[in-house]
Structures are given as C-alpha cells and as structure tokens.
Short mmCIF file of C-alpha atoms in Angstrom, two decimals:
data_model
loop_
_atom_site.label_atom_id
_atom_site.label_comp_id
_atom_site.label_asym_id
_atom_site.label_seq_id
_atom_site.Cartn_x
_atom_site.Cartn_y
_atom_site.Cartn_z
CA UNK H 1 86.56 111.21 63.91
CA UNK H 2 83.69 109.86 61.90
CA UNK H 3 80.16 109.63 63.21
CA UNK H 4 78.87 106.31 64.46
CA UNK H 5 77.23 104.26 61.77
CA UNK H 6 74.08 102.26 62.39
CA UNK H 7 76.25 99.14 62.73
CA UNK H 8 78.45 100.89 65.31
CA UNK H 9 75.43 101.88 67.39
CA UNK H 10 74.28 98.26 67.46
CA UNK H 11 77.79 97.24 68.47
CA UNK H 12 77.58 99.56 71.47
CA UNK H 13 74.58 97.55 72.67
CA UNK H 14 76.52 94.32 72.20
CA UNK H 15 79.33 95.75 74.32
CA UNK H 16 76.93 96.28 77.22
CA UNK H 17 76.28 92.54 77.37
CA UNK H 18 79.98 91.77 76.95
CA UNK H 19 80.85 94.17 79.78
CA UNK H 20 78.30 92.51 82.06
CA UNK H 21 79.66 89.06 81.16
CA UNK H 22 83.27 90.10 81.79
CA UNK H 23 82.34 91.86 85.04
CA UNK H 24 80.38 88.83 86.25
CA UNK H 25 83.29 86.54 85.38
CA UNK H 26 85.71 88.78 87.23
CA UNK H 27 83.46 88.84 90.28
CA UNK H 28 83.09 85.04 90.28
CA UNK H 29 86.81 84.38 89.72
CA UNK H 30 87.91 86.53 92.63
CA UNK H 31 88.37 84.48 95.75
CA UNK H 32 87.67 87.35 98.11
CA UNK H 33 85.46 89.77 96.19
CA UNK H 34 85.28 92.24 99.07
CA UNK H 35 89.08 92.46 99.53
CA UNK H 36 89.21 95.44 97.18
CA UNK H 37 86.87 97.57 99.25
CA UNK H 38 87.81 96.32 102.72
CA UNK H 39 91.61 96.34 102.40
CA UNK H 40 93.01 97.59 99.09
CA UNK H 41 91.07 100.85 98.60
CA UNK H 42 91.47 102.05 102.22
CA UNK H 43 95.21 101.32 102.18
CA UNK H 44 95.70 103.24 98.91
CA UNK H 45 93.61 106.20 100.08
CA UNK H 46 95.45 106.28 103.44
CA UNK H 47 98.82 106.04 101.68
CA UNK H 48 99.83 102.81 103.41
CA UNK H 49 99.62 100.47 100.41
CA UNK H 50 102.69 98.69 99.17
CA UNK H 51 103.92 99.02 95.60
CA UNK H 52 102.40 98.83 93.01
CA UNK H 53 99.16 99.77 94.79
CA UNK H 54 100.48 103.08 96.05
CA UNK H 55 101.09 104.19 92.46
CA UNK H 56 97.75 103.03 91.03
CA UNK H 57 95.49 105.55 92.69
CA UNK H 58 92.82 106.48 90.14
CA UNK H 59 90.30 103.70 90.83
CA UNK H 60 90.67 103.68 94.64
CA UNK H 61 90.26 107.45 94.89
CA UNK H 62 87.32 107.35 92.47
CA UNK H 63 85.63 104.66 94.58
CA UNK H 64 86.28 106.65 97.76
CA UNK H 65 84.98 109.89 96.19
CA UNK H 66 81.79 108.30 94.84
CA UNK H 67 81.18 106.60 98.18
CA UNK H 68 81.61 109.90 100.01
CA UNK H 69 79.25 111.70 97.61
CA UNK H 70 76.53 109.06 97.42
CA UNK H 71 76.88 107.19 100.69
CA UNK H 72 76.29 103.91 98.83
CA UNK H 73 78.04 100.72 99.96
CA UNK H 74 81.65 100.43 98.81
CA UNK H 75 81.16 97.05 97.13
CA UNK H 76 78.24 98.29 95.02
CA UNK H 77 80.24 101.33 93.94
CA UNK H 78 83.19 99.13 93.04
CA UNK H 79 81.01 96.78 90.97
CA UNK H 80 79.25 99.62 89.13
CA UNK H 81 82.47 101.52 88.42
CA UNK H 82 84.15 98.35 87.22
CA UNK H 83 81.23 97.66 84.88
CA UNK H 84 81.39 101.20 83.49
CA UNK H 85 85.16 101.04 83.04
CA UNK H 86 84.99 97.67 81.27
CA UNK H 87 82.31 99.07 78.96
CA UNK H 88 84.44 102.16 78.34
CA UNK H 89 87.44 99.99 77.51
CA UNK H 90 85.41 97.97 75.02
CA UNK H 91 84.08 101.13 73.35
CA UNK H 92 87.58 102.63 73.24
CA UNK H 93 88.92 99.45 71.66
CA UNK H 94 86.14 99.54 69.09
CA UNK H 95 86.90 103.17 68.23
CA UNK H 96 90.60 102.39 68.02
CA UNK H 97 90.05 99.43 65.70
CA UNK H 98 87.44 101.35 63.73
CA UNK H 99 90.15 103.81 62.71
CA UNK H 100 91.68 101.18 60.42
CA UNK H 101 89.15 98.39 59.99
CA UNK H 102 85.57 97.91 58.84
CA UNK H 103 82.82 97.90 61.49
CA UNK H 104 82.43 94.11 61.46
CA UNK H 105 86.14 93.55 61.94
CA UNK H 106 86.21 96.09 64.75
CA UNK H 107 83.37 94.32 66.55
CA UNK H 108 85.11 90.96 66.10
CA UNK H 109 88.37 92.35 67.49
CA UNK H 110 86.60 93.91 70.45
CA UNK H 111 84.70 90.69 71.14
CA UNK H 112 88.03 88.82 71.02
CA UNK H 113 89.40 91.26 73.59
CA UNK H 114 86.36 90.64 75.82
CA UNK H 115 86.85 86.88 75.46
CA UNK H 116 90.55 87.04 76.34
CA UNK H 117 90.25 89.58 79.16
CA UNK H 118 89.28 86.98 81.81
CA UNK H 119 92.67 85.31 81.24
CA UNK H 120 94.26 88.34 82.91
CA UNK H 121 92.21 88.11 86.10
CA UNK H 122 94.04 87.08 89.22
CA UNK H 123 92.88 85.96 92.60
CA UNK H 124 93.48 88.95 94.83
#
C-alpha cells in the first residue's frame, strides 16, 4: 500500500466532517433514537433477539463491552461508536478507491457515498 499523500491527509479531515454530518442525519432520522440501547442491544446480548438481530452481534457486543469498561451511558457509547465506524467506513472506501483512481476521484467517490448513505437509513 502506498503512503498517504498530502492530498489524502487533507481528505481524512474532510471525512471527519462528513462522518459527523452522516451521524447527525442518522440520529435525526431515527424516530426512537434510544431504541437501539434500550431494546435492541440488550436483546442481542441476552440472546433473545429475533433474526436478523441475533446474527448481527458485533456492534451490540462492542457497545455492551465499552459500557461495562467505561461505565458511560449506553446512548453516548452508541453515538460515539457509530461516529467512529462511519468515519472508518469512509476512510476504507477512500483507500479502496485510491487503489485504482487518483486522489481527487477517490475523494469524490467517498463524498458520493456519504451523500447517498442517508438513503439507507430506516426508522427503527
């Protein structure tokens, strides 16, 4: 893998703002923002969730583990982890596109992903 260019390092800063915008949009679109931490995560951790929740265990167990370690409120942990995961997804997309395209094209493709991502949000 090639080292980050100066342009790529600036793009990483842009992705922070895109991750915050996408995370904020997701939080505002959700009808019941606390449903994840009050119902979904406990049911997955307890093993009582219906499909497909019982098979998607990484995020709920990560939230439960961080909450147990830090003692922070579940909702705050969920929001911070979601922000970090969105940022990680944007960086991964940039690195993936960077394999074949120029830095500017990679940033444009990643920004397009960030713009289209809210279309996948559902009311939980």
